[in-house]
Coordinates of C-alpha atoms in Angstrom, one line a residue:
Chain A
S14 CA -11.2 25.9 24.4
Q15 CA -11.6 29.7 24.3
K16 CA -10.2 31.7 27.1
I17 CA -10.7 35.3 28.2
E18 CA -8.4 37.0 30.7
Q19 CA -8.5 40.3 32.4
N20 CA -4.9 40.8 33.4
S21 CA -5.4 42.9 36.5
E22 CA -7.6 41.9 39.5
A23 CA -7.5 45.3 41.0
L24 CA -6.7 48.9 39.9
N25 CA -6.4 51.8 42.3
I26 CA -6.2 55.3 40.8
Q27 CA -6.5 58.9 41.8
E28 CA -9.7 60.9 40.9
G29 CA -9.3 62.6 37.6
K30 CA -6.9 60.1 36.1
T31 CA -7.6 57.7 33.4
A32 CA -8.1 54.0 34.3
T33 CA -7.1 51.5 31.6
L34 CA -8.3 47.9 31.9
T35 CA -7.1 45.1 29.6
C36 CA -9.0 42.1 28.3
N37 CA -7.2 39.4 26.3
Y38 CA -8.6 36.4 24.6
T39 CA -7.2 33.2 23.1
N40 CA -8.2 30.4 20.9
Y41 CA -11.1 32.3 19.3
S42 CA -11.8 35.3 17.1
P43 CA -15.0 36.9 18.4
A44 CA -17.2 39.0 16.3
Y45 CA -18.3 41.1 19.3
L46 CA -16.9 42.1 22.6
Q47 CA -18.8 43.5 25.5
W48 CA -18.0 45.4 28.7
Y49 CA -20.1 45.4 31.9
R50 CA -20.0 47.1 35.2
Q51 CA -20.8 45.3 38.4
D52 CA -21.4 46.9 41.8
P53 CA -21.2 44.8 45.0
G54 CA -24.4 42.8 45.6
R55 CA -25.8 43.7 42.2
G56 CA -26.0 42.1 38.7
P57 CA -23.7 43.2 35.9
V58 CA -24.9 46.1 33.9
F59 CA -24.1 46.4 30.2
L60 CA -21.9 49.3 29.2
L61 CA -20.6 49.0 25.7
L62 CA -20.4 46.5 22.8
I63 CA -17.8 46.7 20.1
R64 CA -17.7 44.8 16.8
E65 CA -14.6 43.3 15.3
N66 CA -14.6 45.8 12.4
E67 CA -14.8 48.7 14.9
K68 CA -11.4 49.9 16.2
E69 CA -12.8 52.1 18.9
K70 CA -16.1 53.0 20.6
R71 CA -17.0 55.8 23.0
K72 CA -19.8 56.5 25.5
E73 CA -19.4 59.6 27.6
R74 CA -16.2 59.1 29.6
L75 CA -15.8 55.5 28.5
K76 CA -13.7 54.3 25.5
V77 CA -13.2 50.8 24.3
T78 CA -10.8 49.5 21.7
F79 CA -10.7 46.2 20.0
D80 CA -7.5 44.9 18.4
T81 CA -8.1 41.6 16.6
T82 CA -4.4 41.2 15.8
L83 CA -3.3 41.4 19.4
K84 CA -6.5 39.6 20.5
Q85 CA -7.1 42.4 23.0
S86 CA -9.6 44.9 24.1
L87 CA -8.8 48.0 26.2
F88 CA -11.3 49.8 28.4
H89 CA -10.6 53.4 29.4
I90 CA -12.4 55.5 32.0
T91 CA -11.3 59.1 31.5
A92 CA -11.5 61.8 34.2
S93 CA -12.3 59.1 36.7
Q94 CA -14.6 59.7 39.7
P95 CA -15.2 57.9 42.9
A96 CA -18.6 56.8 41.6
D97 CA -16.7 54.8 38.9
S98 CA -15.5 52.4 41.6
A99 CA -16.8 49.0 40.6
T100 CA -15.8 45.7 39.0
Y101 CA -15.6 45.8 35.3
L102 CA -16.1 42.6 33.2
C103 CA -15.3 41.9 29.6
A104 CA -17.2 39.2 27.6
F105 CA -17.1 37.8 24.1
N106 CA -19.2 35.4 22.1
D107 CA -18.8 32.1 20.5
Y108 CA -21.9 30.0 20.8
K109 CA -22.4 31.6 24.2
L110 CA -21.1 34.6 26.0
S111 CA -17.9 34.0 28.0
F112 CA -16.9 36.4 30.8
G113 CA -13.6 37.4 32.2
A114 CA -13.1 37.3 36.0
G115 CA -13.3 41.1 36.2
T116 CA -11.1 44.0 37.3
T117 CA -12.0 45.9 40.5
V118 CA -11.4 49.6 40.1
T119 CA -11.1 51.9 43.1
V120 CA -11.0 55.6 42.5
R121 CA -9.6 57.7 45.4
A122 CA -10.9 61.1 46.0
Chain B
E11 CA -39.6 49.2 34.0
A12 CA -37.6 46.6 32.1
Q13 CA -36.2 44.1 34.5
V14 CA -35.1 40.6 35.3
T15 CA -36.4 39.4 38.7
Q16 CA -34.9 36.6 40.7
N17 CA -36.3 35.0 43.8
P18 CA -35.3 34.4 46.5
R19 CA -32.4 36.9 46.9
Y20 CA -30.9 34.9 49.7
L21 CA -31.3 31.3 50.8
I22 CA -29.6 29.1 53.3
T23 CA -30.5 25.5 53.1
V24 CA -29.2 22.0 53.7
T25 CA -27.7 19.3 51.6
G26 CA -30.2 17.3 49.6
K27 CA -33.2 19.5 50.0
K28 CA -34.6 20.4 46.6
L29 CA -34.8 24.0 45.8
T30 CA -35.9 26.2 42.9
V31 CA -34.7 29.7 42.0
T32 CA -37.2 31.6 39.9
C33 CA -36.3 34.1 37.1
S34 CA -38.7 36.2 35.2
Q35 CA -38.2 38.9 32.6
N36 CA -40.7 41.4 31.3
M37 CA -38.9 42.4 28.0
N38 CA -40.2 39.6 25.8
H39 CA -36.6 38.3 25.3
E40 CA -36.0 35.0 23.6
Y41 CA -32.7 34.2 25.1
M42 CA -32.3 33.5 28.8
S43 CA -29.4 32.0 30.8
W44 CA -28.2 31.2 34.3
Y45 CA -24.7 31.9 35.6
R46 CA -22.9 31.3 38.8
Q47 CA -20.2 33.7 40.1
D48 CA -17.4 32.5 42.3
P49 CA -14.4 34.5 43.6
G50 CA -11.6 34.4 41.1
L51 CA -13.6 32.3 38.5
G52 CA -15.9 35.0 37.2
L53 CA -19.3 34.3 35.7
R54 CA -19.7 30.8 34.4
Q55 CA -22.8 29.8 32.4
I56 CA -24.9 26.9 33.8
Y57 CA -27.7 26.6 31.2
Y58 CA -29.2 28.7 28.5
S59 CA -32.4 28.8 26.5
M60 CA -32.8 30.2 23.0
N61 CA -36.6 30.1 23.2
V62 CA -39.5 28.3 24.8
E63 CA -38.8 24.6 25.2
V64 CA -35.3 25.0 23.9
T65 CA -32.5 24.7 26.5
D66 CA -28.9 23.6 26.4
K67 CA -26.0 23.1 28.8
G68 CA -23.4 25.8 29.5
D69 CA -20.0 25.3 31.0
V70 CA -21.1 24.0 34.5
P71 CA -24.4 22.2 34.2
E72 CA -23.8 19.3 36.6
G73 CA -26.3 19.3 39.5
Y74 CA -28.7 21.7 37.9
K75 CA -31.9 21.5 35.8
V76 CA -33.8 24.2 34.0
S77 CA -37.1 24.5 32.1
R78 CA -38.6 27.0 29.7
K79 CA -42.3 26.5 29.5
E80 CA -43.1 30.2 29.1
K81 CA -41.1 32.9 27.4
R82 CA -40.8 35.1 30.5
N83 CA -39.8 32.4 33.0
F84 CA -36.6 30.4 33.4
P85 CA -36.4 28.6 36.7
L86 CA -33.2 27.0 38.0
I87 CA -33.7 23.7 39.9
L88 CA -31.3 22.1 42.2
E89 CA -32.7 18.6 42.8
S90 CA -30.2 17.6 45.5
P91 CA -28.1 20.6 46.5
S92 CA -24.5 20.1 47.7
P93 CA -22.1 22.5 49.5
N94 CA -20.1 23.0 46.3
Q95 CA -23.2 24.7 44.8
T96 CA -22.9 27.5 47.4
S97 CA -22.5 30.5 45.1
L98 CA -24.0 33.7 43.8
Y99 CA -26.4 33.0 40.9
F100 CA -27.5 35.4 38.2
C101 CA -30.2 35.1 35.6
A102 CA -29.9 37.1 32.4
S103 CA -31.9 37.7 29.3
S104 CA -31.4 39.3 25.9
S105 CA -33.3 39.7 22.7
G106 CA -33.0 37.6 19.5
Q107 CA -29.5 36.6 18.8
G108 CA -28.2 36.9 22.4
A109 CA -26.2 33.8 22.2
Q110 CA -24.3 35.3 19.3
G111 CA -22.9 38.0 21.5
N112 CA -24.3 41.0 19.6
Q113 CA -27.0 41.9 22.1
P114 CA -26.5 43.2 25.7
Q115 CA -27.4 40.9 28.5
H116 CA -29.8 42.1 31.1
F117 CA -29.0 40.6 34.5
G118 CA -31.1 40.1 37.7
D119 CA -29.7 41.2 41.0
G120 CA -28.6 37.8 42.0
T121 CA -29.5 35.0 44.4
R122 CA -27.0 34.1 47.1
L123 CA -27.3 30.4 47.9
S124 CA -25.6 28.8 50.9
I125 CA -25.8 25.0 51.1
L126 CA -24.8 23.6 54.5

């Protein structure tokens, strides 16, 4: 069955640095990959969607890449701020949307 | 304001006492789904619905029921809750081809269920 892994449970970084999160998938070739942000006690909030024919997508300080050869997506938060502290989830589709377990990012002031 | 509303937000109950968690969306979305979130396991889909009267099992459907009689509502029913159903539950909706992954999911704020 398809599998999606975010290979870091937690990431602690200094304010102003770039956070890089990794999402790997196996046994499937998704046409789309999505990233969400989740704050404690809240539902996930959609951030970005990238298609398989798009290598990179940006939204303000966020950047997502999608490498179908490596079966991997990278999520970057540039010039990170304490307000970026949250759990970030990746997800991809087959007949349904499958989510990774998430990476919790803590940005230190 | 576009939103997905779940009720209740918190519930503590006992084994075997039937309960329903309601979910309503005001965006006229076709696709709705229920997830449970457990530490280390991430979001796992319980059931989903492509449209009114069309529902199907997700990854972990055992012990749950759903119905989709109206487009805006998608209640989750636990006929005989057990302690292993203690979890954080999320309802989500998306337009059109949500199941194909090309549409963002809109999530409610969650329902924390404790089954004693």
